[in-house]
PDB file of C-alpha atoms in Angstrom:
ATOM      1  CA  MET C   1     197.163 113.538 -87.958  1.00 68.00           C
ATOM      2  CA  ALA C   2     196.084 109.953 -88.664  1.00 79.00           C
ATOM      3  CA  ASP C   3     195.872 108.424 -92.133  1.00 87.00           C
ATOM      4  CA  SER C   4     195.066 104.956 -93.475  1.00 91.00           C
ATOM      5  CA  SER C   5     198.584 103.676 -92.727  1.00 92.00           C
ATOM      6  CA  ASP C   6     198.160 104.675 -89.073  1.00 91.00           C
ATOM      7  CA  VAL C   7     194.873 102.769 -88.954  1.00 94.00           C
ATOM      8  CA  SER C   8     196.452  99.669 -90.516  1.00 95.00           C
ATOM      9  CA  SER C   9     199.387  99.765 -88.087  1.00 94.00           C
ATOM     10  CA  THR C  10     197.039 100.195 -85.121  1.00 94.00           C
ATOM     11  CA  ILE C  11     194.905  97.225 -86.183  1.00 95.00           C
ATOM     12  CA  ALA C  12     198.062  95.138 -86.694  1.00 95.00           C
ATOM     13  CA  GLY C  13     199.189  95.943 -83.153  1.00 95.00           C
ATOM     14  CA  MET C  14     195.791  95.057 -81.703  1.00 95.00           C
ATOM     15  CA  ILE C  15     195.805  91.722 -83.545  1.00 95.00           C
ATOM     16  CA  ALA C  16     199.351  90.950 -82.383  1.00 96.00           C
ATOM     17  CA  SER C  17     198.265  91.392 -78.756  1.00 93.00           C
ATOM     18  CA  THR C  18     195.440  88.902 -79.326  1.00 95.00           C
ATOM     19  CA  VAL C  19     197.421  86.304 -81.263  1.00 96.00           C
ATOM     20  CA  TYR C  20     200.417  86.560 -78.909  1.00 96.00           C
ATOM     21  CA  PRO C  21     198.768  87.202 -75.503  1.00 93.00           C
ATOM     22  CA  ASP C  22     202.010  86.424 -73.617  1.00 93.00           C
ATOM     23  CA  GLY C  23     204.287  88.323 -75.991  1.00 91.00           C
ATOM     24  CA  THR C  24     205.987  87.420 -79.247  1.00 90.00           C
ATOM     25  CA  SER C  25     208.694  85.458 -77.418  1.00 92.00           C
ATOM     26  CA  SER C  26     205.981  82.969 -76.342  1.00 94.00           C
ATOM     27  CA  PRO C  27     203.911  80.700 -78.634  1.00 94.00           C
ATOM     28  CA  SER C  28     200.896  82.123 -80.454  1.00 95.00           C
ATOM     29  CA  ILE C  29     197.350  80.965 -79.660  1.00 96.00           C
ATOM     30  CA  SER C  30     197.690  78.431 -82.507  1.00 95.00           C
ATOM     31  CA  GLY C  31     201.169  77.295 -81.529  1.00 95.00           C
ATOM     32  CA  SER C  32     202.432  78.258 -84.983  1.00 95.00           C
ATOM     33  CA  VAL C  33     204.412  81.253 -86.212  1.00 96.00           C
ATOM     34  CA  VAL C  34     202.015  84.061 -87.138  1.00 97.00           C
ATOM     35  CA  LYS C  35     203.186  87.061 -89.156  1.00 97.00           C
ATOM     36  CA  ILE C  36     201.013  90.165 -88.794  1.00 97.00           C
ATOM     37  CA  TYR C  37     201.576  93.236 -90.975  1.00 96.00           C
ATOM     38  CA  PRO C  38     199.929  96.089 -92.926  1.00 96.00           C
ATOM     39  CA  GLY C  39     199.961  95.503 -96.671  1.00 95.00           C
ATOM     40  CA  TRP C  40     199.563  92.484 -98.952  1.00 95.00           C
ATOM     41  CA  PRO C  41     201.535  89.201 -98.766  1.00 95.00           C
ATOM     42  CA  VAL C  42     204.474  88.482-101.026  1.00 95.00           C
ATOM     43  CA  PRO C  43     203.292  85.265-102.785  1.00 92.00           C
ATOM     44  CA  ASN C  44     206.469  83.181-102.539  1.00 92.00           C
ATOM     45  CA  VAL C  45     207.056  84.157 -98.890  1.00 95.00           C
ATOM     46  CA  LEU C  46     203.452  83.355 -98.046  1.00 94.00           C
ATOM     47  CA  GLN C  47     203.671  79.943 -99.699  1.00 92.00           C
ATOM     48  CA  GLU C  48     206.926  79.067 -97.910  1.00 94.00           C
ATOM     49  CA  ASP C  49     205.440  79.987 -94.531  1.00 95.00           C
ATOM     50  CA  ILE C  50     202.211  78.093 -95.228  1.00 94.00           C
ATOM     51  CA  ASN C  51     204.254  75.013 -96.169  1.00 93.00           C
ATOM     52  CA  ALA C  52     205.994  75.347 -92.784  1.00 95.00           C
ATOM     53  CA  SER C  53     202.561  75.481 -91.014  1.00 95.00           C
ATOM     54  CA  GLY C  54     202.838  79.223 -90.489  1.00 96.00           C
ATOM     55  CA  VAL C  55     200.063  81.818 -90.697  1.00 97.00           C
ATOM     56  CA  HIS C  56     199.928  85.313 -92.194  1.00 97.00           C
ATOM     57  CA  ILE C  57     197.511  88.076 -91.185  1.00 97.00           C
ATOM     58  CA  SER C  58     197.539  91.048 -93.553  1.00 98.00           C
ATOM     59  CA  ILE C  59     195.736  94.385 -93.150  1.00 97.00           C
ATOM     60  CA  TRP C  60     194.846  96.136 -96.387  1.00 97.00           C
ATOM     61  CA  ALA C  61     193.111  99.508 -96.835  1.00 96.00           C
ATOM     62  CA  LEU C  62     190.376  99.096 -99.422  1.00 96.00           C
ATOM     63  CA  PRO C  63     189.685 101.919-101.892  1.00 94.00           C
ATOM     64  CA  SER C  64     186.100 102.341-100.687  1.00 87.00           C
ATOM     65  CA  GLU C  65     185.729 105.465 -98.566  1.00 88.00           C
ATOM     66  CA  ARG C  66     183.085 108.043 -97.806  1.00 90.00           C
ATOM     67  CA  LYS C  67     183.224 111.468 -96.208  1.00 88.00           C
ATOM     68  CA  ILE C  68     181.382 111.892 -92.931  1.00 84.00           C
ATOM     69  CA  GLY C  69     179.688 115.232 -92.274  1.00 75.00           C
ATOM     70  CA  SER C  70     181.237 117.339 -89.531  1.00 65.00           C
ATOM     71  CA  GLU C  71     180.142 120.415 -87.606  1.00 58.00           C
ATOM     72  CA  LEU C  72     180.789 123.880 -89.005  1.00 58.00           C
ATOM     73  CA  GLY C  73     183.377 126.026 -87.269  1.00 64.00           C
ATOM     74  CA  ARG C  74     185.820 123.190 -86.547  1.00 74.00           C
ATOM     75  CA  PRO C  75     186.967 124.559 -83.158  1.00 80.00           C
ATOM     76  CA  TYR C  76     190.269 123.604 -81.549  1.00 81.00           C
ATOM     77  CA  ARG C  77     190.215 121.600 -78.334  1.00 78.00           C
ATOM     78  CA  VAL C  78     193.068 120.904 -75.958  1.00 78.00           C
ATOM     79  CA  ILE C  79     194.276 117.292 -76.055  1.00 73.00           C
ATOM     80  CA  GLU C  80     197.443 117.734 -73.976  1.00 76.00           C
ATOM     81  CA  LYS C  81     197.748 120.332 -71.224  1.00 80.00           C
ATOM     82  CA  GLY C  82     201.540 120.395 -71.187  1.00 78.00           C
ATOM     83  CA  ASP C  83     201.832 120.763 -67.404  1.00 82.00           C
ATOM     84  CA  PRO C  84     205.476 121.658 -66.650  1.00 86.00           C
ATOM     85  CA  PRO C  85     207.477 119.696 -64.073  1.00 89.00           C
ATOM     86  CA  MET C  86     208.651 122.971 -62.482  1.00 92.00           C
ATOM     87  CA  ILE C  87     206.635 124.279 -59.528  1.00 93.00           C
ATOM     88  CA  ALA C  88     206.704 127.721 -57.867  1.00 95.00           C
ATOM     89  CA  THR C  89     205.682 127.836 -54.191  1.00 95.00           C
ATOM     90  CA  VAL C  90     205.003 131.046 -52.236  1.00 95.00           C
ATOM     91  CA  ASP C  91     205.793 131.269 -48.506  1.00 94.00           C
ATOM     92  CA  GLY C  92     205.482 134.829 -47.294  1.00 94.00           C
ATOM     93  CA  LEU C  93     208.090 136.834 -49.181  1.00 95.00           C
ATOM     94  CA  ASN C  94     209.937 133.725 -50.372  1.00 96.00           C
ATOM     95  CA  ILE C  95     209.206 132.035 -53.704  1.00 96.00           C
ATOM     96  CA  THR C  96     210.787 128.610 -54.122  1.00 96.00           C
ATOM     97  CA  LEU C  97     211.238 126.877 -57.464  1.00 96.00           C
ATOM     98  CA  SER C  98     211.247 123.078 -57.378  1.00 95.00           C
ATOM     99  CA  GLY C  99     210.875 120.093 -59.695  1.00 94.00           C
ATOM    100  CA  ALA C 100     212.634 119.806 -63.034  1.00 93.00           C
ATOM    101  CA  VAL C 101     213.546 122.423 -65.622  1.00 92.00           C
ATOM    102  CA  SER C 102     212.070 121.870 -69.076  1.00 89.00           C
ATOM    103  CA  VAL C 103     211.584 123.853 -72.262  1.00 87.00           C
ATOM    104  CA  PRO C 104     209.131 125.346 -73.045  1.00 88.00           C
ATOM    105  CA  THR C 105     208.074 126.653 -69.627  1.00 90.00           C
ATOM    106  CA  ASN C 106     206.900 130.141 -68.680  1.00 91.00           C
ATOM    107  CA  VAL C 107     207.494 131.462 -65.149  1.00 93.00           C
ATOM    108  CA  TYR C 108     205.251 134.302 -63.969  1.00 92.00           C
ATOM    109  CA  PHE C 109     205.035 136.269 -60.720  1.00 94.00           C
ATOM    110  CA  LEU C 110     202.270 138.763 -59.909  1.00 91.00           C
ATOM    111  CA  ILE C 111     203.420 141.003 -57.071  1.00 92.00           C
ATOM    112  CA  ASP C 112     201.083 143.725 -55.844  1.00 90.00           C
ATOM    113  CA  GLY C 113     199.454 143.906 -59.272  1.00 85.00           C
ATOM    114  CA  THR C 114     202.701 144.005 -61.267  1.00 89.00           C
ATOM    115  CA  GLY C 115     203.596 141.040 -63.434  1.00 89.00           C
ATOM    116  CA  TYR C 116     207.064 139.573 -64.060  1.00 91.00           C
ATOM    117  CA  HIS C 117     207.696 136.911 -66.680  1.00 90.00           C
ATOM    118  CA  TYR C 118     210.598 134.721 -67.781  1.00 91.00           C
ATOM    119  CA  PRO C 119     210.571 132.055 -70.520  1.00 89.00           C
ATOM    120  CA  VAL C 120     212.866 129.199 -69.467  1.00 91.00           C
ATOM    121  CA  GLN C 121     215.825 128.718 -71.810  1.00 91.00           C
ATOM    122  CA  SER C 122     217.676 125.578 -72.848  1.00 89.00           C
ATOM    123  CA  GLY C 123     220.464 124.964 -70.317  1.00 90.00           C
ATOM    124  CA  ASP C 124     218.698 126.772 -67.471  1.00 92.00           C
ATOM    125  CA  THR C 125     218.637 125.365 -63.950  1.00 94.00           C
ATOM    126  CA  LEU C 126     216.325 126.175 -61.058  1.00 95.00           C
ATOM    127  CA  ALA C 127     219.002 128.552 -59.761  1.00 94.00           C
ATOM    128  CA  THR C 128     219.426 130.416 -63.048  1.00 94.00           C
ATOM    129  CA  VAL C 129     215.657 130.772 -63.443  1.00 94.00           C
ATOM    130  CA  ALA C 130     215.440 132.160 -59.907  1.00 94.00           C
ATOM    131  CA  THR C 131     218.236 134.618 -60.724  1.00 93.00           C
ATOM    132  CA  ALA C 132     216.475 135.763 -63.891  1.00 93.00           C
ATOM    133  CA  MET C 133     213.250 136.391 -61.996  1.00 94.00           C
ATOM    134  CA  ALA C 134     214.919 138.155 -59.052  1.00 94.00           C
ATOM    135  CA  ASN C 135     216.798 140.418 -61.458  1.00 93.00           C
ATOM    136  CA  GLN C 136     213.481 141.853 -62.705  1.00 93.00           C
ATOM    137  CA  ILE C 137     212.011 142.640 -59.287  1.00 94.00           C
ATOM    138  CA  ARG C 138     213.198 145.705 -57.408  1.00 92.00           C
ATOM    139  CA  GLY C 139     214.866 144.773 -54.137  1.00 93.00           C
ATOM    140  CA  ALA C 140     214.545 141.005 -54.700  1.00 94.00           C
ATOM    141  CA  THR C 141     217.432 138.601 -54.195  1.00 94.00           C
ATOM    142  CA  SER C 142     217.978 134.961 -55.053  1.00 94.00           C
ATOM    143  CA  SER C 143     219.866 132.151 -53.404  1.00 94.00           C
ATOM    144  CA  GLY C 144     219.846 128.858 -55.253  1.00 94.00           C
ATOM    145  CA  ALA C 145     216.240 128.195 -56.258  1.00 95.00           C
ATOM    146  CA  VAL C 146     214.736 130.660 -53.736  1.00 96.00           C
ATOM    147  CA  ILE C 147     213.724 134.239 -54.563  1.00 95.00           C
ATOM    148  CA  THR C 148     213.315 136.576 -51.581  1.00 96.00           C
ATOM    149  CA  LEU C 149     211.205 139.700 -52.095  1.00 95.00           C
ATOM    150  CA  ALA C 150     211.850 142.993 -50.339  1.00 93.00           C
ATOM    151  CA  SER C 151     208.097 143.555 -49.949  1.00 91.00           C
ATOM    152  CA  GLY C 152     204.785 142.343 -51.242  1.00 88.00           C
ATOM    153  CA  GLY C 153     201.294 142.372 -49.868  1.00 89.00           C
ATOM    154  CA  SER C 154     199.957 140.100 -52.621  1.00 91.00           C
ATOM    155  CA  VAL C 155     202.238 137.511 -54.203  1.00 92.00           C
ATOM    156  CA  VAL C 156     201.182 134.995 -56.847  1.00 92.00           C
ATOM    157  CA  ALA C 157     203.627 132.625 -58.595  1.00 93.00           C
ATOM    158  CA  ARG C 158     202.793 130.414 -61.559  1.00 91.00           C
ATOM    159  CA  THR C 159     204.550 128.162 -64.056  1.00 92.00           C
ATOM    160  CA  GLY C 160     203.019 127.149 -67.357  1.00 90.00           C
ATOM    161  CA  GLY C 161     203.971 124.777 -70.131  1.00 86.00           C
ATOM    162  CA  VAL C 162     202.904 124.453 -73.746  1.00 82.00           C
ATOM    163  CA  GLY C 163     200.275 121.868 -74.563  1.00 83.00           C
ATOM    164  CA  THR C 164     198.668 120.767 -77.795  1.00 83.00           C
ATOM    165  CA  ALA C 165     195.314 121.729 -79.293  1.00 87.00           C
ATOM    166  CA  MET C 166     193.650 119.825 -82.115  1.00 86.00           C
ATOM    167  CA  ARG C 167     190.771 120.301 -84.507  1.00 86.00           C
ATOM    168  CA  GLU C 168     189.172 118.007 -87.043  1.00 83.00           C
ATOM    169  CA  LEU C 169     189.521 119.109 -90.656  1.00 85.00           C
ATOM    170  CA  ARG C 170     187.365 116.287 -91.958  1.00 86.00           C
ATOM    171  CA  ARG C 171     186.153 112.820 -91.027  1.00 89.00           C
ATOM    172  CA  GLN C 172     185.982 109.729 -93.213  1.00 92.00           C
ATOM    173  CA  ALA C 173     184.818 106.115 -93.002  1.00 95.00           C
ATOM    174  CA  LYS C 174     187.149 103.668 -94.731  1.00 96.00           C
ATOM    175  CA  ASP C 175     187.021  99.884 -95.122  1.00 97.00           C
ATOM    176  CA  PHE C 176     189.961  97.726 -94.043  1.00 97.00           C
ATOM    177  CA  GLN C 177     190.420  94.118 -95.060  1.00 98.00           C
ATOM    178  CA  ILE C 178     191.980  91.842 -92.441  1.00 98.00           C
ATOM    179  CA  THR C 179     192.929  88.580 -94.130  1.00 98.00           C
ATOM    180  CA  ILE C 180     193.914  85.383 -92.335  1.00 97.00           C
ATOM    181  CA  TRP C 181     196.037  83.057 -94.502  1.00 96.00           C
ATOM    182  CA  ALA C 182     196.224  79.626 -92.840  1.00 95.00           C
ATOM    183  CA  PRO C 183     197.542  76.142 -93.766  1.00 94.00           C
ATOM    184  CA  THR C 184     194.409  74.322 -92.511  1.00 93.00           C
ATOM    185  CA  PRO C 185     190.709  75.138 -92.154  1.00 94.00           C
ATOM    186  CA  ALA C 186     190.903  74.450 -88.407  1.00 95.00           C
ATOM    187  CA  MET C 187     193.735  76.931 -87.911  1.00 96.00           C
ATOM    188  CA  ARG C 188     191.864  79.502 -89.991  1.00 96.00           C
ATOM    189  CA  VAL C 189     188.819  79.158 -87.739  1.00 96.00           C
ATOM    190  CA  LEU C 190     190.884  79.313 -84.532  1.00 97.00           C
ATOM    191  CA  ILE C 191     192.763  82.486 -85.406  1.00 97.00           C
ATOM    192  CA  ALA C 192     189.999  84.261 -87.340  1.00 97.00           C
ATOM    193  CA  SER C 193     187.494  83.709 -84.531  1.00 97.00           C
ATOM    194  CA  ALA C 194     189.842  85.200 -81.936  1.00 97.00           C
ATOM    195  CA  VAL C 195     190.706  88.190 -84.130  1.00 97.00           C
ATOM    196  CA  ASP C 196     187.090  88.818 -85.101  1.00 97.00           C
ATOM    197  CA  ALA C 197     185.906  88.701 -81.483  1.00 96.00           C
ATOM    198  CA  MET C 198     188.584  91.151 -80.382  1.00 95.00           C
ATOM    199  CA  LEU C 199     187.897  93.617 -83.201  1.00 96.00           C
ATOM    200  CA  SER C 200     184.135  93.374 -82.666  1.00 95.00           C
ATOM    201  CA  GLU C 201     184.615  94.267 -79.013  1.00 92.00           C
ATOM    202  CA  SER C 202     186.996  97.170 -79.734  1.00 88.00           C
ATOM    203  CA  SER C 203     184.459  99.613 -81.132  1.00 88.00           C
ATOM    204  CA  SER C 204     186.413 102.667 -79.957  1.00 90.00           C
ATOM    205  CA  ILE C 205     190.111 102.828 -80.848  1.00 91.00           C
ATOM    206  CA  SER C 206     192.875 105.406 -80.444  1.00 89.00           C
ATOM    207  CA  LEU C 207     195.080 106.468 -83.347  1.00 87.00           C
ATOM    208  CA  GLY C 208     197.264 108.723 -81.214  1.00 81.00           C
ATOM    209  CA  ASP C 209     195.963 112.032 -82.595  1.00 81.00           C
ATOM    210  CA  GLY C 210     193.483 112.745 -79.796  1.00 79.00           C
ATOM    211  CA  ALA C 211     190.436 112.448 -82.045  1.00 83.00           C
ATOM    212  CA  PRO C 212     187.895 109.687 -81.404  1.00 86.00           C
ATOM    213  CA  SER C 213     187.939 106.806 -83.910  1.00 92.00           C
ATOM    214  CA  LEU C 214     185.321 104.087 -84.267  1.00 94.00           C
ATOM    215  CA  LEU C 215     185.740 100.517 -85.547  1.00 95.00           C
ATOM    216  CA  PHE C 216     182.691  98.697 -86.969  1.00 95.00           C
ATOM    217  CA  TYR C 217     182.232  95.169 -88.281  1.00 96.00           C
ATOM    218  CA  THR C 218     181.044  95.114 -91.912  1.00 96.00           C
ATOM    219  CA  ARG C 219     181.248  91.566 -93.320  1.00 96.00           C
ATOM    220  CA  GLN C 220     183.405  88.448 -93.667  1.00 96.00           C
ATOM    221  CA  PHE C 221     183.824  85.512 -96.055  1.00 95.00           C
ATOM    222  CA  ASP C 222     186.016  82.466 -96.641  1.00 94.00           C
ATOM    223  CA  THR C 223     187.967  81.715 -99.809  1.00 88.00           C
ATOM    224  CA  ASP C 224     189.118  78.184-100.559  1.00 82.00           C
ATOM    225  CA  ALA C 225     189.959  78.664-104.239  1.00 67.00           C
ATOM    226  CA  SER C 226     193.624  78.104-103.399  1.00 54.00           C
ATOM    227  CA  GLU C 227     193.066  74.874-101.503  1.00 52.00           C
ATOM    228  CA  ASN C 228     195.326  73.028-103.968  1.00 54.00           C
ATOM    229  CA  TYR C 229     198.136  75.138-102.524  1.00 69.00           C
ATOM    230  CA  LEU C 230     196.958  74.420 -98.958  1.00 82.00           C
ATOM    231  CA  ILE C 231     196.080  78.064 -98.315  1.00 91.00           C
ATOM    232  CA  TYR C 232     192.812  78.672 -96.497  1.00 94.00           C
ATOM    233  CA  ARG C 233     191.759  82.292 -96.339  1.00 95.00           C
ATOM    234  CA  ARG C 234     189.225  84.348 -94.419  1.00 97.00           C
ATOM    235  CA  ASP C 235     188.603  88.047 -95.032  1.00 97.00           C
ATOM    236  CA  LEU C 236     187.252  90.236 -92.245  1.00 98.00           C
ATOM    237  CA  ILE C 237     186.063  93.635 -93.449  1.00 97.00           C
ATOM    238  CA  TYR C 238     185.906  96.379 -90.830  1.00 97.00           C
ATOM    239  CA  THR C 239     185.019 100.025 -91.306  1.00 97.00           C
ATOM    240  CA  VAL C 240     186.963 102.677 -89.411  1.00 96.00           C
ATOM    241  CA  ASN C 241     185.503 106.135 -88.848  1.00 94.00           C
ATOM    242  CA  TYR C 242     188.470 108.443 -88.198  1.00 92.00           C
ATOM    243  CA  ALA C 243     189.472 112.073 -88.562  1.00 89.00           C
ATOM    244  CA  THR C 244     192.048 114.053 -90.467  1.00 85.00           C
ATOM    245  CA  THR C 245     193.275 116.582 -87.917  1.00 84.00           C
ATOM    246  CA  GLN C 246     195.391 119.697 -87.476  1.00 82.00           C
ATOM    247  CA  THR C 247     197.362 120.448 -84.298  1.00 81.00           C
ATOM    248  CA  ILE C 248     198.864 123.647 -82.879  1.00 79.00           C
ATOM    249  CA  ALA C 249     200.872 124.562 -79.777  1.00 77.00           C
ATOM    250  CA  ALA C 250     198.690 125.753 -76.890  1.00 77.00           C
ATOM    251  CA  PRO C 251     200.602 127.655 -74.183  1.00 77.00           C
ATOM    252  CA  GLN C 252     199.080 127.525 -70.719  1.00 75.00           C
ATOM    253  CA  ILE C 253     197.758 130.842 -69.419  1.00 74.00           C
ATOM    254  CA  VAL C 254     199.932 132.158 -66.607  1.00 74.00           C
ATOM    255  CA  ALA C 255     198.880 135.841 -66.743  1.00 70.00           C
ATOM    256  CA  PRO C 256     195.141 136.161 -67.373  1.00 65.00           C
ATOM    257  CA  VAL C 257     194.231 139.720 -68.327  1.00 57.00           C
ATOM    258  CA  MET C 258     190.850 141.419 -68.142  1.00 55.00           C
ATOM    259  CA  ARG C 259     190.168 145.079 -68.891  1.00 56.00           C
ATOM    260  CA  VAL C 260     187.641 146.592 -66.501  1.00 60.00           C
ATOM    261  CA  THR C 261     186.668 150.263 -66.775  1.00 64.00           C
ATOM    262  CA  ASP C 262     184.529 152.659 -64.813  1.00 65.00           C
ATOM    263  CA  ALA C 263     181.670 154.722 -66.251  1.00 67.00           C
ATOM    264  CA  SER C 264     184.169 157.192 -67.740  1.00 71.00           C
ATOM    265  CA  GLY C 265     186.148 154.481 -69.487  1.00 67.00           C
ATOM    266  CA  ASN C 266     189.110 154.634 -67.111  1.00 68.00           C
ATOM    267  CA  PRO C 267     190.739 151.260 -66.372  1.00 61.00           C
ATOM    268  CA  ILE C 268     190.089 149.903 -62.884  1.00 58.00           C
ATOM    269  CA  LYS C 269     192.138 146.705 -63.032  1.00 53.00           C
ATOM    270  CA  THR C 270     193.888 144.897 -65.849  1.00 50.00           C
ATOM    271  CA  LEU C 271     195.486 141.864 -64.204  1.00 49.00           C
ATOM    272  CA  LEU C 272     193.605 138.963 -62.616  1.00 49.00           C
ATOM    273  CA  GLU C 273     195.052 136.816 -59.869  1.00 48.00           C
TER     274      GLU C 273
END
C-alpha cells in the first residue's frame, strides 16, 4: 500500500537519477554537491551547504488533496503470479521433480482421475518432496527426485506457488512540492530545468504496489526573497494520482474442480485435467 511518504521517496529517487546520471560517486550535472530528500530543509544545514556552493532539493507533500472516484465492487487482480522454481515433469510412469525447493509451493498429481497433493515444508528437498508424494500413491516408489508409478493411463503433474492479488480501496490526487535551493540563479535554472523536464516526461510512475500512478505538472514559481542570504529557490508543484490498496495471498490453482452432473443429478466428473 502506497502513501504520501512512498510518493515522496519515489520522486526523490527519480530526481537523484537525473541529477547524478553517472551515480552519486560521480559529479552532479551542476558539478556541485546536491542533497535530495523528502521533507523540509533544516535552516542552518541549508545555509552552510549554500555557502559551500551546494544545492538542496526537497520534496514536500502539500496538504491539498482530493478523492478520485473509483469503480464499485473493487475487485482483486493478480499483480504477482508467484510461479515456483520447482518443476514436475512426466515421462511415462516417471515423474521427475527439478529446480529449487521454496515455500510456499503446492505439488499436485492427478493420476487416472485421483488427485494427490503435498504442500512443501521448510527444510524439504526435491528428494523429500518426491518421497512424500510417492507415499500417498499406491504402488509408487521414489528414488531421489524421481517418483515411479506402478500404473497410470493418465498422469498430470503440477506445481503451484502463492502470488499476490491487489485491489484499490480508494484513489486520491495529492500535490507535491519539489523545491530547488541553489546558491546562484544560474545553478537554479540548470538543475530545475533538468528536474522539471524529467518529471514532465514521467507521467506514469510505479510506487511498488502494483497499482497505476500518474504524475502531472501543476505549476512552478521562483522565490528570491532570500537573495540577501544567497539562496535562490524554485518550487515545482506536481500532482500525483495514486491508490490506497489492499493485498492478499493468491495461491495458484493446481487442482481445478468442476462439478458436472447428468439429467438425474449424478456426478459425471469432478476433476479437470
